[in-house]
mmCIF file of C-alpha atoms in Angstrom:
data_model
loop_
_atom_site.group_PDB
_atom_site.id
_atom_site.type_symbol
_atom_site.label_atom_id
_atom_site.label_comp_id
_atom_site.label_asym_id
_atom_site.label_seq_id
_atom_site.Cartn_x
_atom_site.Cartn_y
_atom_site.Cartn_z
ATOM 1 C CA MET V 1 12.747 109.015 122.924
ATOM 2 C CA ARG V 2 11.927 105.906 124.935
ATOM 3 C CA PRO V 3 8.810 106.188 127.154
ATOM 4 C CA CYS V 4 8.919 106.448 130.929
ATOM 5 C CA PRO V 5 8.716 103.029 132.612
ATOM 6 C CA ARG V 6 5.792 101.456 134.422
ATOM 7 C CA ARG V 7 5.118 102.419 138.009
ATOM 8 C CA ARG V 8 5.799 98.939 139.362
ATOM 9 C CA LEU V 9 9.274 98.920 137.870
ATOM 10 C CA VAL V 10 9.955 102.397 139.238
ATOM 11 C CA ALA V 11 8.889 101.200 142.686
ATOM 12 C CA VAL V 12 11.403 98.345 142.552
ATOM 13 C CA LEU V 13 14.130 100.695 141.341
ATOM 14 C CA VAL V 14 13.402 102.831 144.393
ATOM 15 C CA LEU V 15 13.813 99.743 146.592
ATOM 16 C CA LEU V 16 17.169 99.099 144.936
ATOM 17 C CA CYS V 17 18.199 102.669 145.745
ATOM 18 C CA PHE V 18 17.181 102.043 149.389
ATOM 19 C CA VAL V 19 19.882 99.387 149.873
ATOM 20 C CA GLY V 20 22.813 101.767 150.291
ATOM 21 C CA PRO V 21 21.174 104.384 152.557
ATOM 22 C CA LEU V 22 19.588 101.731 154.766
ATOM 23 C CA SER V 23 22.841 99.829 155.142
ATOM 24 C CA THR V 24 24.837 102.937 156.003
ATOM 25 C CA ASP V 25 22.348 105.059 157.968
ATOM 26 C CA MET V 26 20.260 102.636 159.995
ATOM 27 C CA TYR V 27 23.024 101.614 162.380
ATOM 28 C CA LEU V 28 24.703 105.015 162.718
ATOM 29 C CA PRO V 29 23.045 105.865 166.078
ATOM 30 C CA ALA V 30 24.572 102.641 167.464
ATOM 31 C CA PHE V 31 28.198 103.609 166.784
ATOM 32 C CA PRO V 32 29.007 104.638 170.386
ATOM 33 C CA HIS V 33 27.275 101.515 171.749
ATOM 34 C CA MET V 34 29.070 99.248 169.271
ATOM 35 C CA ALA V 35 32.400 100.728 170.331
ATOM 36 C CA VAL V 36 31.717 99.675 173.916
ATOM 37 C CA ASP V 37 30.263 96.250 173.070
ATOM 38 C CA LEU V 38 33.005 95.336 170.583
ATOM 39 C CA ARG V 39 35.772 96.779 172.800
ATOM 40 C CA THR V 40 37.076 99.211 170.198
ATOM 41 C CA ASP V 41 37.268 102.960 169.549
ATOM 42 C CA ALA V 42 35.571 105.364 167.133
ATOM 43 C CA SER V 43 37.945 104.520 164.291
ATOM 44 C CA GLY V 44 37.365 100.798 164.829
ATOM 45 C CA VAL V 45 33.588 101.129 164.529
ATOM 46 C CA GLN V 46 33.945 103.387 161.510
ATOM 47 C CA ALA V 47 35.964 100.567 159.923
ATOM 48 C CA THR V 48 32.706 98.591 159.636
ATOM 49 C CA LEU V 49 31.335 101.359 157.435
ATOM 50 C CA ALA V 50 34.586 101.567 155.483
ATOM 51 C CA ALA V 51 34.443 97.788 154.916
ATOM 52 C CA PHE V 52 30.915 98.081 153.524
ATOM 53 C CA LEU V 53 32.043 100.813 151.141
ATOM 54 C CA ALA V 54 35.133 98.838 150.113
ATOM 55 C CA GLY V 55 32.889 95.880 149.313
ATOM 56 C CA MET V 56 30.685 98.142 147.235
ATOM 57 C CA THR V 57 33.757 99.375 145.391
ATOM 58 C CA LEU V 58 34.657 95.858 144.305
ATOM 59 C CA GLY V 59 31.021 95.008 143.658
ATOM 60 C CA HIS V 60 30.612 97.914 141.278
ATOM 61 C CA LEU V 61 33.645 96.790 139.308
ATOM 62 C CA VAL V 62 32.187 93.298 138.990
ATOM 63 C CA PHE V 63 28.428 93.766 138.629
ATOM 64 C CA GLY V 64 28.445 96.730 136.238
ATOM 65 C CA PRO V 65 30.457 95.118 133.432
ATOM 66 C CA VAL V 66 28.849 91.718 134.098
ATOM 67 C CA SER V 67 25.408 93.282 133.604
ATOM 68 C CA ASP V 68 26.567 94.831 130.322
ATOM 69 C CA ARG V 69 27.578 91.370 129.128
ATOM 70 C CA TYR V 70 24.906 89.046 130.558
ATOM 71 C CA GLY V 71 21.952 91.346 131.219
ATOM 72 C CA ARG V 72 20.552 93.068 134.312
ATOM 73 C CA ARG V 73 18.146 90.646 135.975
ATOM 74 C CA VAL V 74 20.311 87.683 137.071
ATOM 75 C CA PRO V 75 23.134 89.789 138.581
ATOM 76 C CA LEU V 76 20.505 91.761 140.503
ATOM 77 C CA LEU V 77 19.121 88.582 142.061
ATOM 78 C CA VAL V 78 22.576 87.239 142.928
ATOM 79 C CA GLY V 79 23.646 90.488 144.537
ATOM 80 C CA ALA V 80 20.501 90.938 146.634
ATOM 81 C CA GLY V 81 20.622 87.341 147.888
ATOM 82 C CA GLY V 82 24.294 87.599 148.820
ATOM 83 C CA CYS V 83 23.701 90.895 150.611
ATOM 84 C CA ALA V 84 20.968 89.285 152.736
ATOM 85 C CA VAL V 85 23.174 86.377 153.823
ATOM 86 C CA ALA V 86 26.182 88.578 154.632
ATOM 87 C CA THR V 87 24.073 91.016 156.636
ATOM 88 C CA GLY V 88 22.708 88.131 158.656
ATOM 89 C CA VAL V 89 26.310 87.210 159.508
ATOM 90 C CA CYS V 90 26.809 90.701 160.970
ATOM 91 C CA ALA V 91 23.871 90.130 163.313
ATOM 92 C CA VAL V 92 25.521 87.125 164.973
ATOM 93 C CA ALA V 93 29.252 87.871 164.601
ATOM 94 C CA PRO V 94 30.932 87.707 168.051
ATOM 95 C CA GLY V 95 33.619 90.342 167.457
ATOM 96 C CA LEU V 96 34.678 93.323 165.395
ATOM 97 C CA ASP V 97 36.508 91.228 162.784
ATOM 98 C CA GLY V 98 33.374 89.239 161.991
ATOM 99 C CA VAL V 99 31.258 92.366 161.650
ATOM 100 C CA VAL V 100 33.844 93.973 159.357
ATOM 101 C CA ALA V 101 33.987 90.849 157.164
ATOM 102 C CA GLY V 102 30.194 90.611 156.988
ATOM 103 C CA ARG V 103 29.897 94.269 156.103
ATOM 104 C CA PHE V 104 32.426 93.895 153.285
ATOM 105 C CA LEU V 105 30.469 91.011 151.742
ATOM 106 C CA ALA V 106 27.166 92.837 152.239
ATOM 107 C CA GLY V 107 28.580 95.846 150.421
ATOM 108 C CA PHE V 108 29.763 93.640 147.568
ATOM 109 C CA GLY V 109 26.297 92.154 147.081
ATOM 110 C CA GLY V 110 24.473 95.430 147.698
ATOM 111 C CA ALA V 111 26.454 97.120 144.930
ATOM 112 C CA ALA V 112 24.441 95.153 142.369
ATOM 113 C CA GLY V 113 21.236 97.005 143.201
ATOM 114 C CA VAL V 114 22.877 100.419 143.068
ATOM 115 C CA VAL V 115 24.920 100.045 139.887
ATOM 116 C CA ILE V 116 22.433 97.985 137.883
ATOM 117 C CA GLY V 117 19.484 100.096 139.015
ATOM 118 C CA ARG V 118 21.092 103.169 137.421
ATOM 119 C CA ALA V 119 21.885 101.175 134.284
ATOM 120 C CA VAL V 120 18.250 100.042 133.996
ATOM 121 C CA VAL V 121 17.197 103.698 133.957
ATOM 122 C CA THR V 122 19.547 104.313 131.039
ATOM 123 C CA ASP V 123 18.149 101.228 129.279
ATOM 124 C CA ILE V 124 14.562 102.471 129.426
ATOM 125 C CA ALA V 125 14.875 106.270 129.216
ATOM 126 C CA GLU V 126 17.147 108.972 127.853
ATOM 127 C CA GLY V 127 17.757 112.722 127.917
ATOM 128 C CA ALA V 128 15.481 114.819 130.123
ATOM 129 C CA VAL V 129 13.317 111.764 130.858
ATOM 130 C CA ALA V 130 16.320 109.937 132.299
ATOM 131 C CA ALA V 131 17.367 112.989 134.330
ATOM 132 C CA ARG V 132 13.837 113.362 135.676
ATOM 133 C CA LEU V 133 13.581 109.658 136.507
ATOM 134 C CA LEU V 134 16.949 109.595 138.260
ATOM 135 C CA GLY V 135 15.934 112.701 140.197
ATOM 136 C CA VAL V 136 12.687 111.041 141.245
ATOM 137 C CA LEU V 137 14.566 107.913 142.325
ATOM 138 C CA MET V 138 17.031 109.969 144.358
ATOM 139 C CA ALA V 139 14.204 111.936 145.965
ATOM 140 C CA LEU V 140 12.181 108.849 146.890
ATOM 141 C CA ALA V 141 15.293 107.015 147.999
ATOM 142 C CA GLY V 142 15.920 110.046 150.208
ATOM 143 C CA LEU V 143 13.169 108.684 152.431
ATOM 144 C CA ALA V 144 15.532 105.864 153.402
ATOM 145 C CA PRO V 145 18.020 108.065 155.254
ATOM 146 C CA VAL V 146 15.061 109.907 156.812
ATOM 147 C CA LEU V 147 13.509 106.742 158.164
ATOM 148 C CA ALA V 148 16.657 104.669 158.696
ATOM 149 C CA PRO V 149 18.189 106.543 161.666
ATOM 150 C CA LEU V 150 14.804 106.922 163.338
ATOM 151 C CA ALA V 151 13.949 103.251 162.854
ATOM 152 C CA GLY V 152 17.487 102.286 163.830
ATOM 153 C CA GLY V 153 17.216 104.279 167.043
ATOM 154 C CA LEU V 154 13.987 102.476 167.956
ATOM 155 C CA VAL V 155 15.428 99.048 167.152
ATOM 156 C CA ILE V 156 18.642 99.781 169.058
ATOM 157 C CA GLU V 157 16.796 100.932 172.166
ATOM 158 C CA ALA V 158 14.484 97.896 172.005
ATOM 159 C CA VAL V 159 16.813 94.987 171.162
ATOM 160 C CA GLY V 160 20.303 96.409 170.674
ATOM 161 C CA TRP V 161 22.452 97.107 167.633
ATOM 162 C CA ARG V 162 22.468 93.519 166.388
ATOM 163 C CA GLY V 163 18.750 93.754 165.745
ATOM 164 C CA VAL V 164 19.444 96.400 163.116
ATOM 165 C CA PHE V 165 21.332 93.884 160.989
ATOM 166 C CA THR V 166 18.482 91.390 161.298
ATOM 167 C CA VAL V 167 16.120 94.023 159.904
ATOM 168 C CA LEU V 168 18.567 94.881 157.113
ATOM 169 C CA ALA V 169 18.876 91.205 156.133
ATOM 170 C CA GLY V 170 15.084 91.018 155.855
ATOM 171 C CA ALA V 171 15.073 94.161 153.688
ATOM 172 C CA ALA V 172 17.626 92.610 151.319
ATOM 173 C CA LEU V 173 15.436 89.522 150.977
ATOM 174 C CA LEU V 174 12.467 91.765 150.203
ATOM 175 C CA VAL V 175 14.459 93.451 147.439
ATOM 176 C CA ALA V 176 15.400 90.070 145.948
ATOM 177 C CA GLY V 177 11.746 89.032 145.902
ATOM 178 C CA ALA V 178 10.689 92.311 144.297
ATOM 179 C CA VAL V 179 13.302 91.909 141.549
ATOM 180 C CA LEU V 180 12.155 88.346 140.908
ATOM 181 C CA VAL V 181 8.528 89.421 140.516
ATOM 182 C CA ALA V 182 8.657 92.869 138.933
ATOM 183 C CA VAL V 183 11.925 93.507 137.070
ATOM 184 C CA PRO V 184 12.045 92.221 133.484
ATOM 185 C CA GLU V 185 15.270 92.053 131.538
ATOM 186 C CA SER V 186 15.865 95.611 130.243
ATOM 187 C CA LEU V 187 18.990 94.980 128.138
ATOM 188 C CA PRO V 188 18.236 93.059 124.938
ATOM 189 C CA PRO V 189 20.886 90.630 123.640
ATOM 190 C CA ASP V 190 21.783 92.810 120.661
ATOM 191 C CA ARG V 191 22.905 95.629 123.003
ATOM 192 C CA ARG V 192 25.143 93.480 125.196
ATOM 193 C CA HIS V 193 28.943 93.400 125.133
ATOM 194 C CA PRO V 194 29.944 89.780 124.429
ATOM 195 C CA GLY V 195 33.698 90.278 124.701
ATOM 196 C CA GLY V 196 35.921 89.065 127.518
ATOM 197 C CA GLY V 197 38.398 90.861 129.722
ATOM 198 C CA ARG V 198 40.117 92.660 126.870
ATOM 199 C CA GLU V 199 36.815 94.063 125.617
ATOM 200 C CA LEU V 200 35.924 95.097 129.166
ATOM 201 C CA LEU V 201 39.190 97.015 129.562
ATOM 202 C CA ARG V 202 38.653 98.683 126.200
ATOM 203 C CA THR V 203 35.188 99.828 127.261
ATOM 204 C CA VAL V 204 36.472 101.103 130.615
ATOM 205 C CA ARG V 205 39.220 103.100 128.869
ATOM 206 C CA GLU V 206 36.747 104.530 126.365
ATOM 207 C CA VAL V 207 34.317 105.609 129.071
ATOM 208 C CA SER V 208 36.921 107.065 131.408
ATOM 209 C CA ARG V 209 38.565 109.120 128.622
ATOM 210 C CA ASP V 210 35.408 111.165 128.083
ATOM 211 C CA ARG V 211 36.319 114.436 129.834
ATOM 212 C CA ALA V 212 32.754 115.502 130.549
ATOM 213 C CA TYR V 213 31.917 112.067 131.946
ATOM 214 C CA ALA V 214 35.025 112.213 134.131
ATOM 215 C CA GLY V 215 34.100 115.656 135.440
ATOM 216 C CA TYR V 216 30.516 114.754 136.276
ATOM 217 C CA SER V 217 31.764 111.555 137.916
ATOM 218 C CA LEU V 218 34.182 113.529 140.100
ATOM 219 C CA ALA V 219 31.374 115.871 141.150
ATOM 220 C CA PHE V 220 29.180 112.888 142.028
ATOM 221 C CA THR V 221 32.013 111.110 143.852
ATOM 222 C CA PHE V 222 33.141 113.988 146.039
ATOM 223 C CA ALA V 223 29.567 114.958 146.872
ATOM 224 C CA PHE V 224 29.233 111.506 148.375
ATOM 225 C CA GLY V 225 32.653 111.915 149.968
ATOM 226 C CA ALA V 226 31.192 114.842 151.910
ATOM 227 C CA LEU V 227 28.177 112.735 152.822
ATOM 228 C CA PHE V 228 30.235 109.768 154.028
ATOM 229 C CA SER V 229 32.445 112.070 156.074
ATOM 230 C CA TYR V 230 29.316 113.340 157.762
ATOM 231 C CA ILE V 231 27.654 110.010 158.428
ATOM 232 C CA ALA V 232 30.865 108.486 159.781
ATOM 233 C CA GLY V 233 31.688 111.322 162.178
ATOM 234 C CA ALA V 234 28.376 112.940 163.017
ATOM 235 C CA PRO V 235 27.176 110.261 165.504
ATOM 236 C CA PHE V 236 30.133 111.093 167.726
ATOM 237 C CA VAL V 237 29.825 114.847 167.116
ATOM 238 C CA LEU V 238 26.127 114.860 167.942
ATOM 239 C CA GLN V 239 26.323 112.567 170.971
ATOM 240 C CA ARG V 240 29.789 113.248 172.395
ATOM 241 C CA VAL V 241 30.458 116.883 171.402
ATOM 242 C CA LEU V 242 26.926 118.314 171.470
ATOM 243 C CA GLY V 243 25.568 115.926 174.117
ATOM 244 C CA LEU V 244 22.472 114.760 172.223
ATOM 245 C CA SER V 245 20.718 111.497 173.002
ATOM 246 C CA VAL V 246 20.421 108.603 170.549
ATOM 247 C CA GLY V 247 16.891 109.691 169.672
ATOM 248 C CA ALA V 248 17.816 113.347 169.200
ATOM 249 C CA SER V 249 20.846 112.543 167.052
ATOM 250 C CA SER V 250 18.656 110.260 164.932
ATOM 251 C CA ALA V 251 16.243 113.164 164.434
ATOM 252 C CA VAL V 252 19.091 115.426 163.265
ATOM 253 C CA PHE V 253 20.130 112.791 160.717
ATOM 254 C CA ALA V 254 16.538 112.535 159.561
ATOM 255 C CA CYS V 255 16.236 116.317 159.087
ATOM 256 C CA GLY V 256 19.314 116.368 156.874
ATOM 257 C CA ALA V 257 17.911 113.507 154.824
ATOM 258 C CA VAL V 258 14.568 115.335 154.454
ATOM 259 C CA CYS V 259 16.411 118.292 152.936
ATOM 260 C CA THR V 260 18.228 115.984 150.503
ATOM 261 C CA ALA V 261 14.956 114.339 149.479
ATOM 262 C CA LEU V 262 13.079 117.631 149.068
ATOM 263 C CA THR V 263 15.732 119.293 146.915
ATOM 264 C CA GLY V 264 16.070 116.090 144.904
ATOM 265 C CA ALA V 265 12.319 116.143 144.230
ATOM 266 C CA VAL V 266 12.372 119.826 143.278
ATOM 267 C CA GLY V 267 15.370 119.246 141.049
ATOM 268 C CA ALA V 268 13.580 116.379 139.288
ATOM 269 C CA ARG V 269 10.651 118.656 138.453
ATOM 270 C CA LEU V 270 12.913 121.455 137.250
ATOM 271 C CA ALA V 271 15.345 119.305 135.232
ATOM 272 C CA ALA V 272 13.636 119.752 131.869
ATOM 273 C CA ARG V 273 12.955 123.473 132.373
ATOM 274 C CA THR V 274 16.124 124.680 134.100
ATOM 275 C CA GLY V 275 18.616 122.130 132.843
ATOM 276 C CA PRO V 276 20.562 119.586 134.922
ATOM 277 C CA GLU V 277 23.852 121.487 134.450
ATOM 278 C CA ARG V 278 22.561 124.606 136.235
ATOM 279 C CA LEU V 279 20.954 122.557 139.008
ATOM 280 C CA LEU V 280 24.225 120.675 139.520
ATOM 281 C CA ARG V 281 26.213 123.900 139.937
ATOM 282 C CA THR V 282 23.609 125.374 142.304
ATOM 283 C CA GLY V 283 23.760 122.289 144.495
ATOM 284 C CA ALA V 284 27.557 122.342 144.548
ATOM 285 C CA TYR V 285 27.616 125.977 145.693
ATOM 286 C CA ALA V 286 25.125 125.203 148.476
ATOM 287 C CA MET V 287 27.194 122.222 149.638
ATOM 288 C CA CYS V 288 30.358 124.332 149.821
ATOM 289 C CA ALA V 289 28.655 127.137 151.725
ATOM 290 C CA GLY V 290 27.069 124.816 154.279
ATOM 291 C CA ALA V 291 30.156 122.690 154.931
ATOM 292 C CA ALA V 292 32.507 125.678 155.189
ATOM 293 C CA SER V 293 30.144 127.351 157.645
ATOM 294 C CA LEU V 294 30.050 124.209 159.799
ATOM 295 C CA LEU V 295 33.845 124.131 159.844
ATOM 296 C CA ALA V 296 34.026 127.814 160.783
ATOM 297 C CA ALA V 297 31.546 127.305 163.630
ATOM 298 C CA ALA V 298 33.520 124.332 164.950
ATOM 299 C CA LEU V 299 36.804 126.246 164.832
ATOM 300 C CA ALA V 300 35.242 129.278 166.566
ATOM 301 C CA GLY V 301 33.683 127.162 169.316
ATOM 302 C CA ALA V 302 30.232 128.329 168.225
ATOM 303 C CA LEU V 303 28.820 124.939 167.258
ATOM 304 C CA THR V 304 25.431 124.343 168.882
ATOM 305 C CA PRO V 305 22.679 121.827 168.030
ATOM 306 C CA LEU V 306 20.655 124.544 166.255
ATOM 307 C CA VAL V 307 23.652 125.802 164.248
ATOM 308 C CA CYS V 308 24.604 122.240 163.322
ATOM 309 C CA LEU V 309 21.049 121.408 162.259
ATOM 310 C CA SER V 310 20.554 124.503 160.088
ATOM 311 C CA LEU V 311 23.909 124.325 158.312
ATOM 312 C CA THR V 312 23.600 120.566 157.816
ATOM 313 C CA ALA V 313 20.240 121.238 156.156
ATOM 314 C CA LEU V 314 21.929 123.618 153.705
ATOM 315 C CA THR V 315 24.700 121.130 152.937
ATOM 316 C CA CYS V 316 22.322 118.191 152.479
ATOM 317 C CA GLY V 317 19.984 120.315 150.384
ATOM 318 C CA GLY V 318 22.831 120.997 147.990
ATOM 319 C CA LEU V 319 23.656 117.294 147.920
ATOM 320 C CA GLY V 320 20.126 116.533 146.749
ATOM 321 C CA LEU V 321 20.650 118.689 143.666
ATOM 322 C CA VAL V 322 24.091 117.272 142.894
ATOM 323 C CA THR V 323 23.572 113.504 142.971
ATOM 324 C CA GLY V 324 20.724 112.912 140.534
ATOM 325 C CA ASN V 325 21.846 115.540 138.032
ATOM 326 C CA ALA V 326 25.507 114.492 138.078
ATOM 327 C CA THR V 327 24.465 110.869 137.522
ATOM 328 C CA ALA V 328 22.164 111.699 134.609
ATOM 329 C CA LEU V 329 24.729 113.967 132.952
ATOM 330 C CA ALA V 330 27.527 111.417 133.325
ATOM 331 C CA LEU V 331 25.557 108.454 131.984
ATOM 332 C CA ALA V 332 24.178 110.538 129.121
ATOM 333 C CA ARG V 333 27.741 110.718 127.833
ATOM 334 C CA VAL V 334 28.098 106.902 127.641
ATOM 335 C CA PRO V 335 24.680 105.420 126.722
ATOM 336 C CA HIS V 336 26.409 102.603 124.803
ATOM 337 C CA ALA V 337 28.030 101.286 128.028
ATOM 338 C CA ALA V 338 25.633 102.303 130.780
ATOM 339 C CA GLY V 339 26.508 99.401 133.077
ATOM 340 C CA THR V 340 30.230 100.119 132.904
ATOM 341 C CA GLY V 341 29.655 103.857 133.232
ATOM 342 C CA SER V 342 27.459 103.325 136.273
ATOM 343 C CA ALA V 343 30.019 100.914 137.711
ATOM 344 C CA LEU V 344 32.821 103.461 137.443
ATOM 345 C CA LEU V 345 30.593 106.054 139.130
ATOM 346 C CA GLY V 346 29.852 103.739 142.008
ATOM 347 C CA THR V 347 33.404 102.464 142.266
ATOM 348 C CA ALA V 348 34.837 105.944 142.701
ATOM 349 C CA GLN V 349 32.028 106.886 145.094
ATOM 350 C CA SER V 350 32.446 103.943 147.439
ATOM 351 C CA ALA V 351 36.257 103.938 147.211
ATOM 352 C CA LEU V 352 36.435 107.549 148.354
ATOM 353 C CA GLY V 353 33.909 106.805 151.079
ATOM 354 C CA ALA V 354 35.967 103.859 152.285
ATOM 355 C CA ALA V 355 39.043 106.101 152.403
ATOM 356 C CA VAL V 356 37.544 109.036 154.292
ATOM 357 C CA THR V 357 35.378 107.277 156.866
ATOM 358 C CA PRO V 358 38.204 105.934 159.086
ATOM 359 C CA LEU V 359 40.143 109.207 158.786
ATOM 360 C CA VAL V 360 37.508 111.434 160.361
ATOM 361 C CA GLY V 361 37.805 109.496 163.617
ATOM 362 C CA LEU V 362 41.582 109.541 163.954
ATOM 363 C CA ALA V 363 41.552 112.767 166.002
ATOM 364 C CA GLY V 364 39.181 111.164 168.516
ATOM 365 C CA ALA V 365 35.474 111.365 169.234
ATOM 366 C CA GLU V 366 35.553 114.708 171.043
ATOM 367 C CA THR V 367 36.115 117.120 168.126
ATOM 368 C CA ALA V 368 34.042 118.136 165.106
ATOM 369 C CA VAL V 369 36.835 119.799 163.102
ATOM 370 C CA PRO V 370 38.031 116.723 161.109
ATOM 371 C CA VAL V 371 34.469 115.859 160.066
ATOM 372 C CA PHE V 372 33.558 119.317 158.821
ATOM 373 C CA GLY V 373 37.016 119.866 157.363
ATOM 374 C CA ALA V 374 36.644 116.756 155.211
ATOM 375 C CA MET V 375 33.151 117.834 154.151
ATOM 376 C CA THR V 376 34.432 121.273 153.118
ATOM 377 C CA ALA V 377 37.285 119.816 151.078
ATOM 378 C CA CYS V 378 34.966 117.385 149.287
ATOM 379 C CA GLY V 379 32.449 120.150 148.608
ATOM 380 C CA ALA V 380 35.132 122.330 147.027
ATOM 381 C CA VAL V 381 36.212 119.525 144.688
ATOM 382 C CA THR V 382 32.558 118.890 143.793
ATOM 383 C CA LEU V 383 32.124 122.510 142.724
ATOM 384 C CA LEU V 384 35.336 122.629 140.696
ATOM 385 C CA ALA V 385 34.521 119.331 138.958
ATOM 386 C CA ALA V 386 30.975 120.445 138.116
ATOM 387 C CA ARG V 387 32.211 123.643 136.486
ATOM 388 C CA TRP V 388 34.951 121.819 134.548
ATOM 389 C CA ALA V 389 32.551 119.125 133.334
ATOM 390 C CA GLY V 390 30.051 121.708 132.147
ATOM 391 C CA ARG V 391 32.672 123.407 129.993
ATOM 392 C CA ALA V 392 33.893 120.064 128.582
ATOM 393 C CA ASP V 393 30.321 118.982 127.839
ATOM 394 C CA ALA V 394 29.571 122.222 126.000
ATOM 395 C CA VAL V 395 32.680 121.802 123.822
ATOM 396 C CA GLY V 396 31.794 118.190 123.031
ATOM 397 C CA ARG V 397 28.286 118.876 121.809
#
């Protein structure tokens, strides 16, 4: 079994995991203000998030296979640099179209850190060590959605929503510098895939035909579908439906992220003893229970800030157990093509996120039912996929 990596490398991998949460969560408290400033509605502002996720979808498809062929380090540097430039464009774009375009390109570049970071873990660790490391990364990266809304709220109140994108561009530059200094090439030449497009398609088909991999990937994808439904619609639910201020809504986001980080950390410690399969199923059950309860409260007119906070904590706590374990279990099925396997994970994740985020705002900004309905549906699919994957994995051993 390969040894656990050095602390400096782990720290940079955590930074890579910060890219997505920072880019999605830091500007969430500004959604209502952006709608006014950009002369659009809730669905229009949510399109900026959908564009970021669509860019990540394409980026995963490109950077994952490219890293399997040419190595991890150079694509990481290219992606981080491109993400910084595109995010800077968002800070100065005069209208909604410019922000949407900048967000798409930022998502494309930011995908490199997410997809290749997971592949690096598979390069340097395996089995329970990989599951533990991925759980640790998810738990530490959980600090990003804790800090991002709070920091975003402060930046927004001080200099407006455009200042958030200036900060995000600086963070992307920091990531590029950290990769340059501290990330060695983790994929030796003899483990690379030298083939062209035909070889790439063959690898994609081989990976996607593994039933257990497909099931774990679905669980991972729809868990994030629930999360993206929440982050796209919750700013309007918290501020318009429940009447919370920007600061208070940021605190609610942070509490949910704390629960995700804590359960992710606990899951990382228990992975070797309890088994990632059991932790995955436990998290999926918790997600379903929390989301369905939120939907029931919204339908009954019983949704209050305290009810929303407590049930969101349950849902996000379940998410913390699902993400790291589903990732480790999926990639353990395809260690020979970790970059492609990670790319397919991220592609499905961001594609579903791009699809659901505009939909939760179609009914307007004054109702919570579409948001919690989408979360409940995604949670149910997560649970079914986790159970199916576990059975397929047991048969394949």
